[in-house]
Each structure stands twice: as structure tokens, then as C-alpha cells.
């Protein structure tokens, strides 16, 4: 019985000590550190469209909206992006030069890390607050023109908006 009382008292002292050791009055929110290619980084719902010859853009491969991820590279110097389609459509991952002052990017015959297919991206651009999600939420958007060496006659217009995280915005 004496051992049980000693254990209970020790447990009670421990619980009181743990309960008072946290001082919530001095808690501060952590400082958010962004990568060098913020605000471009993120996941986007995009379409791969092709001009059908009469000025109308069509989804010729019927991909619909797919997820495209844009991140900084491992060096995090603010001079390049990794653009990855998460193997949803064309299945590519390429590094492109970025200008963070104008929020634009491009690459000429860039190395595709998945298919070893030379990738050219022109007119890549980020538009803050200029996109609208499926449910009407205002979000960021992107635009770029992509050509692959394996299909040089086809220029894809890749455009879409940033994922909002709201379930109603998923396609």
C-alpha cells in the first residue's frame, strides 16, 4: 500500500510539473521562411491545349485538368524552377530558368528527367490573384508554351490555376 501511495504522489507531482512547464503567454508564431522562388512555387490544376488550326484551343489528348507542381531547385538560389507534371499527362520533369523580378521562366531544349526528351518552354508566366478555381475562388494562375523534341510540330499551351485546397475545387 505504501508503494502505491508513493507512486501516486510521484505521478501527481509529475503531472503538475508538466502542466505548469508550458508558458503560453510567451508563445510566438514561428517566422515563415519562403523559398527563393516564392510565390511561383505550388501545385496547379492545368490543361494541355493545342491550337486546332482555326485559333481554337483544344485538349487533343483529353487529359482534362491535371496537377502540375512547380518548386525551387535544390540550390534554392532563385534562378531556376523544377516543373513536374506528377506523371499525370505528358510525364515530364524539367528545370527552367526563372526571373523572379518579372515572374517569368523559360528553357530551350531542357533535359527531361523522366523521358530524356528535350523540352522547350517559352512564355512561362505567373499571375498573382488572376485565376479562378472551379468553385469561383480567386487564386493565382500560370501560363506557358511547351514543345517536346519527340513531338516538335505540336506546341502545347499549358495554363491553369493554383490549387486552393478546398474540396469543391478538385476536378
PDB file of C-alpha atoms in Angstrom:
ATOM      1  CA  UNK A   1       0.000   0.000   0.000  1.00  0.00           C
ATOM      2  CA  UNK A   2       2.903   2.331   0.845  1.00  0.00           C
ATOM      3  CA  UNK A   3       4.358   1.741  -2.668  1.00  0.00           C
ATOM      4  CA  UNK A   4       1.043   2.610  -4.305  1.00  0.00           C
ATOM      5  CA  UNK A   5       0.840   5.931  -2.373  1.00  0.00           C
ATOM      6  CA  UNK A   6       4.447   6.755  -3.321  1.00  0.00           C
ATOM      7  CA  UNK A   7       3.754   6.000  -6.988  1.00  0.00           C
ATOM      8  CA  UNK A   8       0.540   8.078  -6.944  1.00  0.00           C
ATOM      9  CA  UNK A   9       2.272  11.030  -5.273  1.00  0.00           C
ATOM     10  CA  UNK A  10       5.173  10.841  -7.766  1.00  0.00           C
ATOM     11  CA  UNK A  11       2.715  10.683 -10.659  1.00  0.00           C
ATOM     12  CA  UNK A  12       0.748  13.654  -9.266  1.00  0.00           C
ATOM     13  CA  UNK A  13       3.938  15.733  -8.863  1.00  0.00           C
ATOM     14  CA  UNK A  14       4.993  14.813 -12.405  1.00  0.00           C
ATOM     15  CA  UNK A  15       1.622  15.831 -13.872  1.00  0.00           C
ATOM     16  CA  UNK A  16       1.623  19.152 -12.006  1.00  0.00           C
ATOM     17  CA  UNK A  17       5.182  19.813 -13.187  1.00  0.00           C
ATOM     18  CA  UNK A  18       4.283  19.082 -16.789  1.00  0.00           C
ATOM     19  CA  UNK A  19       1.142  21.202 -16.599  1.00  0.00           C
ATOM     20  CA  UNK A  20       2.974  24.272 -15.355  1.00  0.00           C
ATOM     21  CA  UNK A  21       6.075  23.954 -17.522  1.00  0.00           C
ATOM     22  CA  UNK A  22       4.365  25.366 -20.629  1.00  0.00           C
ATOM     23  CA  UNK A  23       4.100  29.116 -20.616  1.00  0.00           C
ATOM     24  CA  UNK A  24       1.525  30.035 -23.230  1.00  0.00           C
ATOM     25  CA  UNK A  25       1.834  33.759 -22.574  1.00  0.00           C
ATOM     26  CA  UNK A  26       5.264  33.932 -24.233  1.00  0.00           C
ATOM     27  CA  UNK A  27       4.402  31.772 -27.266  1.00  0.00           C
ATOM     28  CA  UNK A  28       5.201  33.456 -30.586  1.00  0.00           C
ATOM     29  CA  UNK A  29       4.206  32.335 -34.054  1.00  0.00           C
ATOM     30  CA  UNK A  30       7.188  30.984 -35.962  1.00  0.00           C
ATOM     31  CA  UNK A  31       8.607  33.159 -38.705  1.00  0.00           C
ATOM     32  CA  UNK A  32       7.614  31.835 -42.106  1.00  0.00           C
ATOM     33  CA  UNK A  33      10.559  31.345 -44.400  1.00  0.00           C
ATOM     34  CA  UNK A  34       9.735  31.108 -48.085  1.00  0.00           C
ATOM     35  CA  UNK A  35      11.883  29.507 -50.747  1.00  0.00           C
ATOM     36  CA  UNK A  36      13.722  31.671 -53.243  1.00  0.00           C
ATOM     37  CA  UNK A  37      11.086  31.090 -55.935  1.00  0.00           C
ATOM     38  CA  UNK A  38       8.083  32.124 -53.852  1.00  0.00           C
ATOM     39  CA  UNK A  39       5.313  32.975 -54.892  1.00  0.00           C
ATOM     40  CA  UNK A  40       5.524  30.818 -58.027  1.00  0.00           C
ATOM     41  CA  UNK A  41       6.006  27.517 -56.171  1.00  0.00           C
ATOM     42  CA  UNK A  42       2.926  25.390 -55.721  1.00  0.00           C
ATOM     43  CA  UNK A  43       0.529  22.896 -57.210  1.00  0.00           C
ATOM     44  CA  UNK A  44      -1.669  23.936 -60.106  1.00  0.00           C
ATOM     45  CA  UNK A  45      -4.610  22.455 -61.970  1.00  0.00           C
ATOM     46  CA  UNK A  46      -3.634  22.886 -65.628  1.00  0.00           C
ATOM     47  CA  UNK A  47      -4.804  21.886 -69.086  1.00  0.00           C
ATOM     48  CA  UNK A  48      -2.619  20.929 -72.066  1.00  0.00           C
ATOM     49  CA  UNK A  49      -4.213  22.682 -75.032  1.00  0.00           C
ATOM     50  CA  UNK A  50      -3.265  22.780 -78.723  1.00  0.00           C
ATOM     51  CA  UNK A  51      -4.409  25.225 -81.413  1.00  0.00           C
ATOM     52  CA  UNK A  52      -6.583  23.197 -83.799  1.00  0.00           C
ATOM     53  CA  UNK A  53      -5.571  25.358 -86.773  1.00  0.00           C
ATOM     54  CA  UNK A  54      -8.503  27.755 -86.591  1.00  0.00           C
ATOM     55  CA  UNK A  55      -7.389  29.597 -83.469  1.00  0.00           C
ATOM     56  CA  UNK A  56      -9.418  27.417 -81.098  1.00  0.00           C
ATOM     57  CA  UNK A  57      -7.530  25.677 -78.300  1.00  0.00           C
ATOM     58  CA  UNK A  58      -8.417  22.009 -77.773  1.00  0.00           C
ATOM     59  CA  UNK A  59      -7.451  19.286 -75.334  1.00  0.00           C
ATOM     60  CA  UNK A  60      -6.460  16.892 -78.151  1.00  0.00           C
ATOM     61  CA  UNK A  61      -5.328  14.107 -75.798  1.00  0.00           C
ATOM     62  CA  UNK A  62      -8.328  14.510 -73.468  1.00  0.00           C
ATOM     63  CA  UNK A  63      -6.190  14.961 -70.357  1.00  0.00           C
ATOM     64  CA  UNK A  64      -8.639  17.393 -68.770  1.00  0.00           C
ATOM     65  CA  UNK A  65      -7.257  19.208 -65.758  1.00  0.00           C
ATOM     66  CA  UNK A  66      -4.172  17.587 -64.226  1.00  0.00           C
ATOM     67  CA  UNK A  67      -1.879  18.538 -61.363  1.00  0.00           C
ATOM     68  CA  UNK A  68       1.377  20.319 -62.183  1.00  0.00           C
ATOM     69  CA  UNK A  69       3.939  21.058 -59.455  1.00  0.00           C
ATOM     70  CA  UNK A  70       6.415  23.934 -59.566  1.00  0.00           C
ATOM     71  CA  UNK A  71       9.209  24.106 -56.982  1.00  0.00           C
ATOM     72  CA  UNK A  72      12.598  25.659 -56.468  1.00  0.00           C
ATOM     73  CA  UNK A  73      15.618  23.506 -57.271  1.00  0.00           C
ATOM     74  CA  UNK A  74      17.827  22.055 -54.531  1.00  0.00           C
ATOM     75  CA  UNK A  75      20.237  25.005 -54.658  1.00  0.00           C
ATOM     76  CA  UNK A  76      17.394  27.426 -53.761  1.00  0.00           C
ATOM     77  CA  UNK A  77      19.167  30.363 -55.445  1.00  0.00           C
ATOM     78  CA  UNK A  78      16.096  31.913 -57.081  1.00  0.00           C
ATOM     79  CA  UNK A  79      17.370  31.394 -60.608  1.00  0.00           C
ATOM     80  CA  UNK A  80      15.616  28.156 -61.597  1.00  0.00           C
ATOM     81  CA  UNK A  81      12.422  26.166 -61.151  1.00  0.00           C
ATOM     82  CA  UNK A  82      11.590  22.480 -61.375  1.00  0.00           C
ATOM     83  CA  UNK A  83       8.391  21.888 -63.308  1.00  0.00           C
ATOM     84  CA  UNK A  84       6.872  18.456 -62.793  1.00  0.00           C
ATOM     85  CA  UNK A  85       3.557  17.108 -64.044  1.00  0.00           C
ATOM     86  CA  UNK A  86       3.495  14.317 -61.436  1.00  0.00           C
ATOM     87  CA  UNK A  87       3.289  11.828 -64.330  1.00  0.00           C
ATOM     88  CA  UNK A  88      -0.331  12.857 -64.937  1.00  0.00           C
ATOM     89  CA  UNK A  89      -0.250  13.881 -68.588  1.00  0.00           C
ATOM     90  CA  UNK A  90       2.927  14.157 -70.658  1.00  0.00           C
ATOM     91  CA  UNK A  91       5.038  12.796 -67.785  1.00  0.00           C
ATOM     92  CA  UNK A  92       7.856  15.318 -67.645  1.00  0.00           C
ATOM     93  CA  UNK A  93      10.143  16.961 -65.113  1.00  0.00           C
ATOM     94  CA  UNK A  94      12.344  19.786 -66.356  1.00  0.00           C
ATOM     95  CA  UNK A  95      14.433  22.581 -64.891  1.00  0.00           C
ATOM     96  CA  UNK A  96      13.779  26.079 -66.246  1.00  0.00           C
ATOM     97  CA  UNK A  97      15.496  29.430 -65.720  1.00  0.00           C
ATOM     98  CA  UNK A  98      13.316  31.894 -63.810  1.00  0.00           C
ATOM     99  CA  UNK A  99      13.362  35.671 -63.494  1.00  0.00           C
ATOM    100  CA  UNK A 100      11.858  36.451 -60.083  1.00  0.00           C
ATOM    101  CA  UNK A 101      11.576  40.178 -60.894  1.00  0.00           C
ATOM    102  CA  UNK A 102       9.168  39.536 -63.763  1.00  0.00           C
ATOM    103  CA  UNK A 103       7.853  36.135 -62.502  1.00  0.00           C
ATOM    104  CA  UNK A 104       8.644  34.525 -65.866  1.00  0.00           C
ATOM    105  CA  UNK A 105      10.507  31.363 -66.876  1.00  0.00           C
ATOM    106  CA  UNK A 106      11.806  29.501 -69.916  1.00  0.00           C
ATOM    107  CA  UNK A 107      14.161  26.758 -71.055  1.00  0.00           C
ATOM    108  CA  UNK A 108      15.478  25.827 -74.510  1.00  0.00           C
ATOM    109  CA  UNK A 109      15.944  22.072 -75.043  1.00  0.00           C
ATOM    110  CA  UNK A 110      15.942  21.427 -71.301  1.00  0.00           C
ATOM    111  CA  UNK A 111      16.665  17.943 -70.004  1.00  0.00           C
ATOM    112  CA  UNK A 112      13.522  15.965 -69.122  1.00  0.00           C
ATOM    113  CA  UNK A 113      14.457  13.926 -66.050  1.00  0.00           C
ATOM    114  CA  UNK A 114      11.774  11.294 -66.746  1.00  0.00           C
ATOM    115  CA  UNK A 115      11.917  10.586 -70.505  1.00  0.00           C
ATOM    116  CA  UNK A 116      15.181  12.209 -71.573  1.00  0.00           C
ATOM    117  CA  UNK A 117      13.132  14.219 -74.071  1.00  0.00           C
ATOM    118  CA  UNK A 118      14.424  17.724 -74.865  1.00  0.00           C
ATOM    119  CA  UNK A 119      11.835  20.175 -73.554  1.00  0.00           C
ATOM    120  CA  UNK A 120      11.420  23.791 -74.613  1.00  0.00           C
ATOM    121  CA  UNK A 121       9.302  26.122 -72.513  1.00  0.00           C
ATOM    122  CA  UNK A 122       8.596  29.686 -73.627  1.00  0.00           C
ATOM    123  CA  UNK A 123       6.430  32.486 -72.261  1.00  0.00           C
ATOM    124  CA  UNK A 124       6.159  30.932 -68.804  1.00  0.00           C
ATOM    125  CA  UNK A 125       4.432  33.418 -66.544  1.00  0.00           C
ATOM    126  CA  UNK A 126       2.875  33.637 -63.080  1.00  0.00           C
ATOM    127  CA  UNK A 127      -0.207  35.820 -62.468  1.00  0.00           C
ATOM    128  CA  UNK A 128      -0.939  36.596 -58.828  1.00  0.00           C
ATOM    129  CA  UNK A 129      -4.655  36.595 -57.992  1.00  0.00           C
ATOM    130  CA  UNK A 130      -5.669  36.285 -61.652  1.00  0.00           C
ATOM    131  CA  UNK A 131      -7.035  32.727 -61.568  1.00  0.00           C
ATOM    132  CA  UNK A 132     -10.454  31.423 -60.653  1.00  0.00           C
ATOM    133  CA  UNK A 133     -10.962  27.934 -59.268  1.00  0.00           C
ATOM    134  CA  UNK A 134     -13.766  25.541 -60.200  1.00  0.00           C
ATOM    135  CA  UNK A 135     -15.969  26.857 -57.381  1.00  0.00           C
ATOM    136  CA  UNK A 136     -15.186  30.505 -58.090  1.00  0.00           C
ATOM    137  CA  UNK A 137     -12.421  31.130 -55.547  1.00  0.00           C
ATOM    138  CA  UNK A 138      -9.824  33.691 -56.642  1.00  0.00           C
ATOM    139  CA  UNK A 139      -6.342  32.182 -56.830  1.00  0.00           C
ATOM    140  CA  UNK A 140      -3.069  32.517 -58.723  1.00  0.00           C
ATOM    141  CA  UNK A 141      -2.612  31.280 -62.285  1.00  0.00           C
ATOM    142  CA  UNK A 142       0.165  30.247 -64.666  1.00  0.00           C
ATOM    143  CA  UNK A 143       0.694  30.094 -68.421  1.00  0.00           C
ATOM    144  CA  UNK A 144       3.457  28.567 -70.553  1.00  0.00           C
ATOM    145  CA  UNK A 145       4.052  27.152 -74.013  1.00  0.00           C
ATOM    146  CA  UNK A 146       5.798  23.757 -74.189  1.00  0.00           C
ATOM    147  CA  UNK A 147       7.264  21.800 -77.095  1.00  0.00           C
ATOM    148  CA  UNK A 148       8.949  18.404 -76.824  1.00  0.00           C
ATOM    149  CA  UNK A 149      11.581  17.096 -79.251  1.00  0.00           C
ATOM    150  CA  UNK A 150       9.591  13.865 -79.583  1.00  0.00           C
ATOM    151  CA  UNK A 151       6.637  15.882 -80.966  1.00  0.00           C
ATOM    152  CA  UNK A 152       8.184  19.078 -82.371  1.00  0.00           C
ATOM    153  CA  UNK A 153       5.226  20.065 -84.548  1.00  0.00           C
ATOM    154  CA  UNK A 154       2.903  20.378 -81.539  1.00  0.00           C
ATOM    155  CA  UNK A 155       3.098  23.355 -79.220  1.00  0.00           C
ATOM    156  CA  UNK A 156       1.134  22.825 -76.018  1.00  0.00           C
ATOM    157  CA  UNK A 157      -0.411  25.748 -74.204  1.00  0.00           C
ATOM    158  CA  UNK A 158      -0.266  24.782 -70.524  1.00  0.00           C
ATOM    159  CA  UNK A 159      -2.433  27.040 -68.405  1.00  0.00           C
ATOM    160  CA  UNK A 160      -4.351  26.825 -65.183  1.00  0.00           C
ATOM    161  CA  UNK A 161      -4.749  27.962 -61.613  1.00  0.00           C
ATOM    162  CA  UNK A 162      -3.223  27.201 -58.229  1.00  0.00           C
ATOM    163  CA  UNK A 163      -4.867  24.522 -56.101  1.00  0.00           C
ATOM    164  CA  UNK A 164      -6.823  26.162 -53.307  1.00  0.00           C
ATOM    165  CA  UNK A 165      -7.119  23.149 -51.014  1.00  0.00           C
ATOM    166  CA  UNK A 166     -10.928  23.376 -50.961  1.00  0.00           C
ATOM    167  CA  UNK A 167     -12.581  20.066 -51.855  1.00  0.00           C
ATOM    168  CA  UNK A 168     -15.098  21.771 -54.130  1.00  0.00           C
ATOM    169  CA  UNK A 169     -12.225  22.952 -56.341  1.00  0.00           C
ATOM    170  CA  UNK A 170     -10.958  19.472 -57.262  1.00  0.00           C
ATOM    171  CA  UNK A 171     -11.709  18.200 -60.744  1.00  0.00           C
TER     172      UNK A 171
END
